[in-house]
Coordinates of N, CA and C in Angstrom, one line a residue:
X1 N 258.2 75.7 72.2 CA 256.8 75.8 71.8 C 256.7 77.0 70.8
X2 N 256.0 76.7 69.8 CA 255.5 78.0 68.8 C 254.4 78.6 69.8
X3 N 255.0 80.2 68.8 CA 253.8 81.0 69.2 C 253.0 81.4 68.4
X4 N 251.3 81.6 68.8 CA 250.5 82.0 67.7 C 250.5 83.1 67.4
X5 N 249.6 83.6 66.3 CA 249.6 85.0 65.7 C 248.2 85.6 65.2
X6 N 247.9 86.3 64.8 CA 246.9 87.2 64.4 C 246.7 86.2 63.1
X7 N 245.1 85.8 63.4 CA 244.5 84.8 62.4 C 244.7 83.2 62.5
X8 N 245.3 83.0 63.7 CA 245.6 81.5 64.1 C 244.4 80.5 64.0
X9 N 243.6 79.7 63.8 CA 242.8 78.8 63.9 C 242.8 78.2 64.9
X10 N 241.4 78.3 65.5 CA 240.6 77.8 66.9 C 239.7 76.8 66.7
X11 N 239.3 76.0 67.4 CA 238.0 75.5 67.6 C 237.4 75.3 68.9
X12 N 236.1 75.4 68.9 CA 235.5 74.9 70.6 C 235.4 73.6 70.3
X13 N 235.4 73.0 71.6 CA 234.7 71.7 71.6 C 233.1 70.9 71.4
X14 N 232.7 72.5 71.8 CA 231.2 72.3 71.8 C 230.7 73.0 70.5
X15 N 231.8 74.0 69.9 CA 231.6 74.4 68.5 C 231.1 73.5 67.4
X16 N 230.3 74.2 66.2 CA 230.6 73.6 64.8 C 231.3 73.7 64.0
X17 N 232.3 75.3 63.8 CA 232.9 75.6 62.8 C 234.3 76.2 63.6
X18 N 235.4 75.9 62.9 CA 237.0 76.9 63.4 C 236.5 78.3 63.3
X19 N 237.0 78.9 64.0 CA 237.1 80.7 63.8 C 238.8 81.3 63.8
X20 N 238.9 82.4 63.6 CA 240.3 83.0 63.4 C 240.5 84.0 64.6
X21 N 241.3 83.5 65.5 CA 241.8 84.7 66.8 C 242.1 85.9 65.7
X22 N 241.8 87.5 66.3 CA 241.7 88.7 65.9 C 242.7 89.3 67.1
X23 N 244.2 89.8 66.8 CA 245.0 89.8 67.8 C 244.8 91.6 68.3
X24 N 244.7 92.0 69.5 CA 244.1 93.3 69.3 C 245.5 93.8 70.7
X25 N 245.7 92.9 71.4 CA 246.6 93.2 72.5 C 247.5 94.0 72.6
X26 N 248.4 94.1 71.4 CA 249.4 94.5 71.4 C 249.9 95.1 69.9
X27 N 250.4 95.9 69.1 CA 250.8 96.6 68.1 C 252.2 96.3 67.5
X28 N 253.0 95.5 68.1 CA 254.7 96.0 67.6 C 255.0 94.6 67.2
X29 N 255.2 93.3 68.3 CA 255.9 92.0 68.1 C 255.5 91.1 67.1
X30 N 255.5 91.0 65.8 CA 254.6 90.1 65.2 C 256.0 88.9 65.1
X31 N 255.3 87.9 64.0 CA 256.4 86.9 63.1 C 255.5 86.9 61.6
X32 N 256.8 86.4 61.0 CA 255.5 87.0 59.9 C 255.1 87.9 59.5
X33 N 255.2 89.0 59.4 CA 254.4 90.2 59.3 C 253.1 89.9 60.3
X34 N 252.9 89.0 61.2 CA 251.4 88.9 61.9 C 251.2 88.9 63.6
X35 N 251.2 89.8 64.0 CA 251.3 90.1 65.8 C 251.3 88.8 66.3
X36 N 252.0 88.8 67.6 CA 252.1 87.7 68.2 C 250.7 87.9 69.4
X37 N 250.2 87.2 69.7 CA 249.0 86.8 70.4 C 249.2 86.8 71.8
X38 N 248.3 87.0 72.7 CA 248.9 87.4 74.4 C 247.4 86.7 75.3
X39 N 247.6 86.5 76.4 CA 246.7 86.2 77.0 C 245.6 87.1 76.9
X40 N 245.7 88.5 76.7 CA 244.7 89.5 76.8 C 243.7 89.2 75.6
X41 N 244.5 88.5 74.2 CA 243.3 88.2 73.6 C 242.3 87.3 73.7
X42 N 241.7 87.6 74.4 CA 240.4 86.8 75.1 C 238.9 87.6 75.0
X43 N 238.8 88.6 74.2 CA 237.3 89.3 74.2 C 236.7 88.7 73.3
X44 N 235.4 88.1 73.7 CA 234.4 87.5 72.8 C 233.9 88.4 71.8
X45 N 233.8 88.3 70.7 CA 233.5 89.2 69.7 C 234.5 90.1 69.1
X46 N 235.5 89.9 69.7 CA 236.9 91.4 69.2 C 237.7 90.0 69.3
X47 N 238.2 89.3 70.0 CA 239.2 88.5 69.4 C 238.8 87.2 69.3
X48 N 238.2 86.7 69.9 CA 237.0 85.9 69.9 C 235.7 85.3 69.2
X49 N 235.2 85.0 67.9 CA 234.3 85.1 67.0 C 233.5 83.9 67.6
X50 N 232.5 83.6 66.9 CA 231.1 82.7 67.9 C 232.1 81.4 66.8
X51 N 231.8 80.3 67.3 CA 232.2 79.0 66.7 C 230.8 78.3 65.8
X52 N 230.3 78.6 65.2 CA 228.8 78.2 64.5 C 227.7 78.1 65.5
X53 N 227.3 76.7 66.0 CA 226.5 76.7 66.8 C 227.1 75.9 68.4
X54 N 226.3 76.1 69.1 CA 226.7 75.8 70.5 C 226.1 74.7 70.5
X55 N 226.7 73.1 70.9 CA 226.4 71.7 70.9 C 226.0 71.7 72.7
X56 N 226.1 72.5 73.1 CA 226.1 72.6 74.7 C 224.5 73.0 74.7
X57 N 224.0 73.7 73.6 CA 222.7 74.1 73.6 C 221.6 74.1 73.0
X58 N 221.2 72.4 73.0 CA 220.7 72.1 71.7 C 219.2 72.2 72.0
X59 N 218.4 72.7 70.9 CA 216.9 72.9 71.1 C 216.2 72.2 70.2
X60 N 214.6 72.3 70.3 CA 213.9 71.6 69.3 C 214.6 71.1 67.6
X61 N 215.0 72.5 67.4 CA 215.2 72.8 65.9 C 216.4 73.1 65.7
X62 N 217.5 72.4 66.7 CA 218.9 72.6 66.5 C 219.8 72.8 67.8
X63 N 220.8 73.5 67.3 CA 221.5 73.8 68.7 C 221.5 75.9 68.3
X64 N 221.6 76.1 69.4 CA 221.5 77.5 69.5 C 223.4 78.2 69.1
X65 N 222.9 79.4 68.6 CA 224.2 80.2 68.0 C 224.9 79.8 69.1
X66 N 226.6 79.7 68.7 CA 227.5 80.0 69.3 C 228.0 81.2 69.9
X67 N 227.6 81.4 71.5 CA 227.9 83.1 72.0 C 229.2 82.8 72.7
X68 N 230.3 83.4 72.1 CA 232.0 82.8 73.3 C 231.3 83.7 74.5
X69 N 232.2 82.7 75.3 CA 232.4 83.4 77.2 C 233.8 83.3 77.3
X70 N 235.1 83.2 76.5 CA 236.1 82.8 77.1 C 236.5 83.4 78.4
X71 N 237.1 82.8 79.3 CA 237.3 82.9 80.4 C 239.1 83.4 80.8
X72 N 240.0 82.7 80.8 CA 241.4 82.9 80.8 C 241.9 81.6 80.0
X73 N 243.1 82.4 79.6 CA 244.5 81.7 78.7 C 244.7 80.8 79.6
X74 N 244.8 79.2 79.4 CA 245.5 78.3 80.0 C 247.2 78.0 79.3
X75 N 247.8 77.6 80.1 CA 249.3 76.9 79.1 C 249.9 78.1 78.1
X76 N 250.0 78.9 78.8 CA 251.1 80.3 77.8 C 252.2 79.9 77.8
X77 N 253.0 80.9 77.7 CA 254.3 80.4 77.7 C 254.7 81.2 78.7
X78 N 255.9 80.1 79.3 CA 256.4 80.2 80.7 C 257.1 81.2 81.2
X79 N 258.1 81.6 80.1 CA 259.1 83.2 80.5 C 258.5 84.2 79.7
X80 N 258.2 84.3 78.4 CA 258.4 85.1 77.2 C 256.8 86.0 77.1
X81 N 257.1 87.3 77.3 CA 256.1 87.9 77.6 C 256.1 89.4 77.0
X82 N 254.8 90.0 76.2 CA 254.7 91.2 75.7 C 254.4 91.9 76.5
X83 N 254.7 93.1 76.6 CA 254.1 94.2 77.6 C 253.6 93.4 79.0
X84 N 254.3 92.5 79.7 CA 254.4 91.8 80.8 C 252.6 90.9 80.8
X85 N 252.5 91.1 79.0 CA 251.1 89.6 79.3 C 252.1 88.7 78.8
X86 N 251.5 87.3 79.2 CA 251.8 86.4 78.7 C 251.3 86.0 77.1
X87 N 252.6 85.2 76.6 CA 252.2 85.2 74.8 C 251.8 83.6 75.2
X88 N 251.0 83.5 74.0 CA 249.6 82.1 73.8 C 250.9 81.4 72.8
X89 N 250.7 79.9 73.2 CA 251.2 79.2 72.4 C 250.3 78.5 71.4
X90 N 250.9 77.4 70.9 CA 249.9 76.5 69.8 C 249.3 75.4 71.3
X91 N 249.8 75.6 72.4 CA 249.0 74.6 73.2 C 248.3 75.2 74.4
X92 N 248.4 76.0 74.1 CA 247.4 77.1 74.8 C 246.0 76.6 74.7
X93 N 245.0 76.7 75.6 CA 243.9 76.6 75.8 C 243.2 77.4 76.5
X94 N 241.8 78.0 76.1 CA 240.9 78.9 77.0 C 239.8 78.3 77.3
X95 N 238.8 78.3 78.4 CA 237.6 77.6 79.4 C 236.7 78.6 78.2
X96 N 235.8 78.4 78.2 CA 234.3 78.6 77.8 C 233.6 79.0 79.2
X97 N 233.0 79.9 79.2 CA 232.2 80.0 80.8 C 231.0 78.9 80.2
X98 N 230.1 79.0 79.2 CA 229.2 77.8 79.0 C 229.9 76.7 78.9
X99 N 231.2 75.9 78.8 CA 231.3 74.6 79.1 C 232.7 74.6 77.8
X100 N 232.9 74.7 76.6 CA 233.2 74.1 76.0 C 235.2 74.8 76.4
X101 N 236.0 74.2 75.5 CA 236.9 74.4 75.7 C 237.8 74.8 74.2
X102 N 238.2 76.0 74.2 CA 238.7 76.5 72.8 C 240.5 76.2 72.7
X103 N 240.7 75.6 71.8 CA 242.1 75.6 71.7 C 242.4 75.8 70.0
X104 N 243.9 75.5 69.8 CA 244.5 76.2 68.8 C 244.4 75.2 67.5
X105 N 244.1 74.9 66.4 CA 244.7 73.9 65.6 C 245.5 74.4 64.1
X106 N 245.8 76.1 64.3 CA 246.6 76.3 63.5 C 247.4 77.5 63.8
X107 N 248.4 77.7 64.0 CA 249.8 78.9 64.9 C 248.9 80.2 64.2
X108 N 249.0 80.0 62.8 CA 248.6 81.4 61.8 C 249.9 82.0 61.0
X109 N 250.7 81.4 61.1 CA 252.1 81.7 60.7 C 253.1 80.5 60.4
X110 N 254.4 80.9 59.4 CA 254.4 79.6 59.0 C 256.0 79.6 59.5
X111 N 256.7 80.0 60.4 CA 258.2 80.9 60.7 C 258.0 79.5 62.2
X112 N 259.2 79.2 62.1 CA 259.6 78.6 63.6 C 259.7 79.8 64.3
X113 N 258.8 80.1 65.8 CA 259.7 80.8 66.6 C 259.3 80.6 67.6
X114 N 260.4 79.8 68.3 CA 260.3 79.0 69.7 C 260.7 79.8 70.8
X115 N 259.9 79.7 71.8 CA 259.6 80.4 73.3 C 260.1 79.6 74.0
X116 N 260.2 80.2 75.2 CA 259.6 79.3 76.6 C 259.0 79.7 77.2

């Protein structure tokens, strides 16, 4: 499995637009010149950006901003770990506490570098 990196491409499911993970976790491991990504990146607004609007919360005049809740890293990777977090793969997935489900549709980096 590849690993992502700082600037990887996301989408919610209930989102309208991709956003770019903001890797804040960790300082040293990149590929690429670009930090490798860890379960800890999960704060809404610091690593986490709103996805357009929320399809989960649609009103008269639209659906309401996208506020992330992410919850925890699903599917990391099984041994390979920074400062004993777990590193996020390309099949990595995080819960939305409002419903939707964010996953990866671009590493951010263009280097094979396979984990387990």
């Amino acid at each position: 499995m590849n690993t992502i990196t700082d600037t990887a491409k996301m989408k919610c499911t209930a989102g309208t637009i991709e956003n770019s993970l903001v890797v804040t976790s960790q300082t040293h491991d990149s590929v690429n010149g670009k930090l490798q990504a860890t379960e800890e990146d999960k704060q809404a607004n610091v690593n986490i950006m709103p996805f357009g609007q929320c399809k989960l919360k649609p009103t008269s005049s639209g659906y309401l901003p996208c506020m992330p809740a992410p919850t925890k890293w699903e599917q990391t990777a099984a041994k390979d770990t920074i400062n004993d977090l777990k590193i996020l793969t390309e099949k990595s997935t995080c819960q939305c506490a409002v419903g939707g489900k964010i996953s990866v549709t671009n590493k951010g980096h263009n280097k094979q570098h396979e984990i387990e």
